[in-house]
């Protein structure tokens, strides 16, 4: 089975049919919820409610996890169909249609943390003429760094296609001011490595 990001740009791949299928899959909901919980755990947020940016919020699954933990959230996604599914499903966060590879603008220090579940790998592809993955990652990480509070964390879960993807992502993040690194859950598994 081919990777979704090889089948076309996300705004086309996640059309109305695919968005509905994604949101109605109990398997997908379970997996995405667990990954969002893991991201939230890695953020090390304080006990009080925080404002979290959900990058690639899709159908609102990870936003639901944030809301269950009493955090407010703002979501960004490139697929209008996925955002429509989130709205129809009663998602509690504010959501914006956005290509994060072009960067995004919020006031500096707006967010207490950021999560992203299964979205970052899409930026590693050149889906359109003029898309250069490294430049898109730089625009993404610059925007993210600017909108986080000082000392805030981002937990970005993704499926790397190859070690070169991890290196490119790490290089772009470091160049934009981020420290830390990559945490690999299930490193010995070829199927569950995240």
Tab-separated table of C-alpha atoms in Angstrom:
chain	number	residue	atom	x	y	z
A	1	UNK	CA	0.000	0.000	0.000
A	2	UNK	CA	1.337	3.375	-1.031
A	3	UNK	CA	1.866	6.135	1.502
A	4	UNK	CA	-0.958	8.718	1.383
A	5	UNK	CA	1.504	11.548	0.824
A	6	UNK	CA	2.614	9.823	-2.423
A	7	UNK	CA	-0.918	9.790	-3.791
A	8	UNK	CA	-1.243	13.555	-4.076
A	9	UNK	CA	-1.202	16.777	-2.059
A	10	UNK	CA	-3.086	16.567	1.253
A	11	UNK	CA	-5.725	19.104	0.240
A	12	UNK	CA	-6.628	16.801	-2.681
A	13	UNK	CA	-6.044	13.429	-1.015
A	14	UNK	CA	-8.315	14.339	1.915
A	15	UNK	CA	-11.377	15.140	-0.160
A	16	UNK	CA	-14.915	14.750	1.233
A	17	UNK	CA	-14.961	10.967	0.757
A	18	UNK	CA	-11.546	10.349	2.297
A	19	UNK	CA	-12.219	12.789	5.170
A	20	UNK	CA	-15.479	11.003	6.055
A	21	UNK	CA	-13.784	7.609	5.832
A	22	UNK	CA	-10.937	8.824	8.058
A	23	UNK	CA	-13.250	10.280	10.708
A	24	UNK	CA	-15.572	7.267	10.786
A	25	UNK	CA	-12.815	4.665	11.205
A	26	UNK	CA	-12.724	3.475	14.820
A	27	UNK	CA	-9.215	2.110	14.206
A	28	UNK	CA	-7.967	5.478	12.952
A	29	UNK	CA	-9.661	7.338	15.796
A	30	UNK	CA	-8.060	5.013	18.354
A	31	UNK	CA	-4.568	5.316	16.866
A	32	UNK	CA	-4.764	9.092	16.432
A	33	UNK	CA	-6.111	9.544	19.977
A	34	UNK	CA	-3.247	7.507	21.449
A	35	UNK	CA	-0.684	9.489	19.484
A	36	UNK	CA	-2.277	12.778	20.565
A	37	UNK	CA	-2.157	11.605	24.188
A	38	UNK	CA	1.543	10.795	23.738
A	39	UNK	CA	2.181	14.256	22.247
A	40	UNK	CA	0.336	15.882	25.131
A	41	UNK	CA	2.430	13.871	27.592
A	42	UNK	CA	5.652	15.076	25.914
A	43	UNK	CA	4.583	18.727	26.137
A	44	UNK	CA	4.863	18.676	29.948
A	45	UNK	CA	2.166	21.335	30.262
A	46	UNK	CA	1.299	22.760	33.686
A	47	UNK	CA	-1.830	21.518	35.478
A	48	UNK	CA	-3.893	24.615	34.609
A	49	UNK	CA	-5.631	24.954	31.219
A	50	UNK	CA	-3.320	26.030	28.401
A	51	UNK	CA	-3.707	27.195	24.809
A	52	UNK	CA	-2.289	24.626	22.378
A	53	UNK	CA	-1.760	24.821	18.627
A	54	UNK	CA	-2.865	21.659	16.779
A	55	UNK	CA	-1.022	21.503	13.460
A	56	UNK	CA	-2.786	19.367	10.875
A	57	UNK	CA	-5.831	19.132	13.128
A	58	UNK	CA	-7.809	17.255	10.479
A	59	UNK	CA	-11.099	15.877	11.759
A	60	UNK	CA	-10.464	17.160	15.294
A	61	UNK	CA	-9.352	13.905	16.939
A	62	UNK	CA	-6.254	15.356	18.587
A	63	UNK	CA	-8.170	18.514	19.480
A	64	UNK	CA	-10.667	16.297	21.293
A	65	UNK	CA	-7.825	14.857	23.368
A	66	UNK	CA	-6.661	18.381	24.198
A	67	UNK	CA	-10.193	19.444	25.170
A	68	UNK	CA	-10.624	16.355	27.389
A	69	UNK	CA	-7.509	17.515	29.251
A	70	UNK	CA	-9.114	20.950	29.747
A	71	UNK	CA	-6.881	22.738	27.246
A	72	UNK	CA	-8.129	25.200	24.658
A	73	UNK	CA	-6.841	24.665	21.150
A	74	UNK	CA	-6.529	26.263	17.755
A	75	UNK	CA	-6.202	23.952	14.777
A	76	UNK	CA	-4.642	24.413	11.363
A	77	UNK	CA	-5.281	22.128	8.399
A	78	UNK	CA	-4.869	22.337	4.630
A	79	UNK	CA	-7.931	20.197	3.868
A	80	UNK	CA	-11.264	22.012	3.885
A	81	UNK	CA	-13.022	18.644	3.823
A	82	UNK	CA	-11.260	17.550	7.026
A	83	UNK	CA	-12.143	20.833	8.732
A	84	UNK	CA	-15.769	20.409	7.640
A	85	UNK	CA	-15.809	16.930	9.216
A	86	UNK	CA	-14.379	18.413	12.430
A	87	UNK	CA	-17.048	21.117	12.507
A	88	UNK	CA	-19.830	18.628	11.745
A	89	UNK	CA	-18.496	16.441	14.571
A	90	UNK	CA	-18.713	19.275	17.098
A	91	UNK	CA	-14.984	19.982	17.508
A	92	UNK	CA	-14.474	22.502	20.314
A	93	UNK	CA	-11.433	24.374	19.024
A	94	UNK	CA	-11.072	27.236	16.600
A	95	UNK	CA	-9.876	25.965	13.220
A	96	UNK	CA	-8.257	27.687	10.265
A	97	UNK	CA	-7.641	26.544	6.704
A	98	UNK	CA	-3.876	26.852	6.287
A	99	UNK	CA	-0.930	25.441	4.353
A	100	UNK	CA	1.598	25.373	7.197
A	101	UNK	CA	4.412	24.947	4.668
A	102	UNK	CA	3.848	28.592	3.731
A	103	UNK	CA	4.145	29.643	7.348
A	104	UNK	CA	1.400	31.031	9.548
A	105	UNK	CA	1.006	34.128	11.657
A	106	UNK	CA	-0.056	34.416	15.246
A	107	UNK	CA	1.075	36.940	17.816
A	108	UNK	CA	4.460	36.014	19.266
A	109	UNK	CA	4.141	33.856	22.362
A	110	UNK	CA	0.472	33.008	21.809
A	111	UNK	CA	0.649	29.273	22.507
A	112	UNK	CA	1.733	27.256	25.533
A	113	UNK	CA	2.556	24.268	23.348
A	114	UNK	CA	1.942	22.657	19.973
A	115	UNK	CA	1.014	19.175	18.831
A	116	UNK	CA	0.900	17.596	15.419
A	117	UNK	CA	-0.206	14.056	14.677
A	118	UNK	CA	0.626	12.518	11.306
A	119	UNK	CA	0.982	15.805	9.418
A	120	UNK	CA	4.649	16.801	9.329
A	121	UNK	CA	5.712	14.133	6.816
A	122	UNK	CA	3.537	15.840	4.177
A	123	UNK	CA	5.972	18.789	4.178
A	124	UNK	CA	8.800	16.483	3.079
A	125	UNK	CA	7.268	16.152	-0.404
A	126	UNK	CA	7.253	18.518	-3.360
A	127	UNK	CA	3.548	18.275	-4.224
A	128	UNK	CA	3.415	21.289	-6.496
A	129	UNK	CA	5.742	23.161	-8.809
A	130	UNK	CA	7.845	25.477	-6.701
A	131	UNK	CA	7.468	23.441	-3.496
A	132	UNK	CA	10.874	22.858	-1.970
A	133	UNK	CA	10.514	20.646	1.125
A	134	UNK	CA	13.383	22.163	3.119
A	135	UNK	CA	12.182	25.734	2.492
A	136	UNK	CA	8.637	24.711	3.463
A	137	UNK	CA	9.960	23.142	6.678
A	138	UNK	CA	11.900	26.331	7.464
A	139	UNK	CA	8.753	28.448	6.955
A	140	UNK	CA	6.825	26.044	9.191
A	141	UNK	CA	9.381	25.948	12.016
A	142	UNK	CA	9.986	29.727	11.939
A	143	UNK	CA	6.267	30.329	12.323
A	144	UNK	CA	5.965	27.723	15.050
A	145	UNK	CA	8.935	29.051	17.006
A	146	UNK	CA	7.585	32.604	16.832
A	147	UNK	CA	4.109	31.752	18.116
A	148	UNK	CA	5.178	29.618	21.108
A	149	UNK	CA	5.748	31.047	24.572
A	150	UNK	CA	9.356	31.110	25.707
A	151	UNK	CA	10.220	27.615	26.904
A	152	UNK	CA	7.123	26.049	25.329
A	153	UNK	CA	7.427	22.692	23.587
A	154	UNK	CA	6.182	21.201	20.384
A	155	UNK	CA	5.452	17.483	20.099
A	156	UNK	CA	5.206	16.600	16.434
A	157	UNK	CA	4.446	12.964	15.641
A	158	UNK	CA	5.200	11.879	12.093
A	159	UNK	CA	5.944	8.832	10.001
A	160	UNK	CA	9.396	9.232	8.483
A	161	UNK	CA	9.809	7.670	5.072
A	162	UNK	CA	13.575	7.481	5.451
A	163	UNK	CA	16.320	8.706	7.732
A	164	UNK	CA	16.847	11.616	5.321
A	165	UNK	CA	13.376	12.907	6.259
A	166	UNK	CA	14.297	12.894	9.944
A	167	UNK	CA	17.563	14.662	9.205
A	168	UNK	CA	15.859	17.323	7.072
A	169	UNK	CA	13.185	17.954	9.725
A	170	UNK	CA	15.755	18.103	12.538
A	171	UNK	CA	17.996	20.441	10.551
A	172	UNK	CA	15.132	22.842	9.792
A	173	UNK	CA	13.902	22.824	13.400
A	174	UNK	CA	17.384	23.456	14.808
A	175	UNK	CA	18.038	26.232	12.298
A	176	UNK	CA	14.870	27.983	13.516
A	177	UNK	CA	15.833	27.881	17.204
A	178	UNK	CA	14.422	24.592	18.483
A	179	UNK	CA	16.445	22.317	20.730
A	180	UNK	CA	15.660	18.790	21.779
A	181	UNK	CA	15.485	16.026	19.262
A	182	UNK	CA	13.505	13.128	17.955
A	183	UNK	CA	11.914	10.571	20.270
A	184	UNK	CA	11.332	7.246	18.555
A	185	UNK	CA	8.550	5.148	20.036
A	186	UNK	CA	8.834	1.449	19.176
A	187	UNK	CA	12.309	1.792	17.563
A	188	UNK	CA	12.627	-1.956	16.849
A	189	UNK	CA	9.354	-2.184	14.970
A	190	UNK	CA	9.238	-1.710	11.222
A	191	UNK	CA	5.480	-1.051	11.291
A	192	UNK	CA	4.906	0.816	14.562
A	193	UNK	CA	7.953	3.126	14.517
A	194	UNK	CA	6.734	6.684	15.157
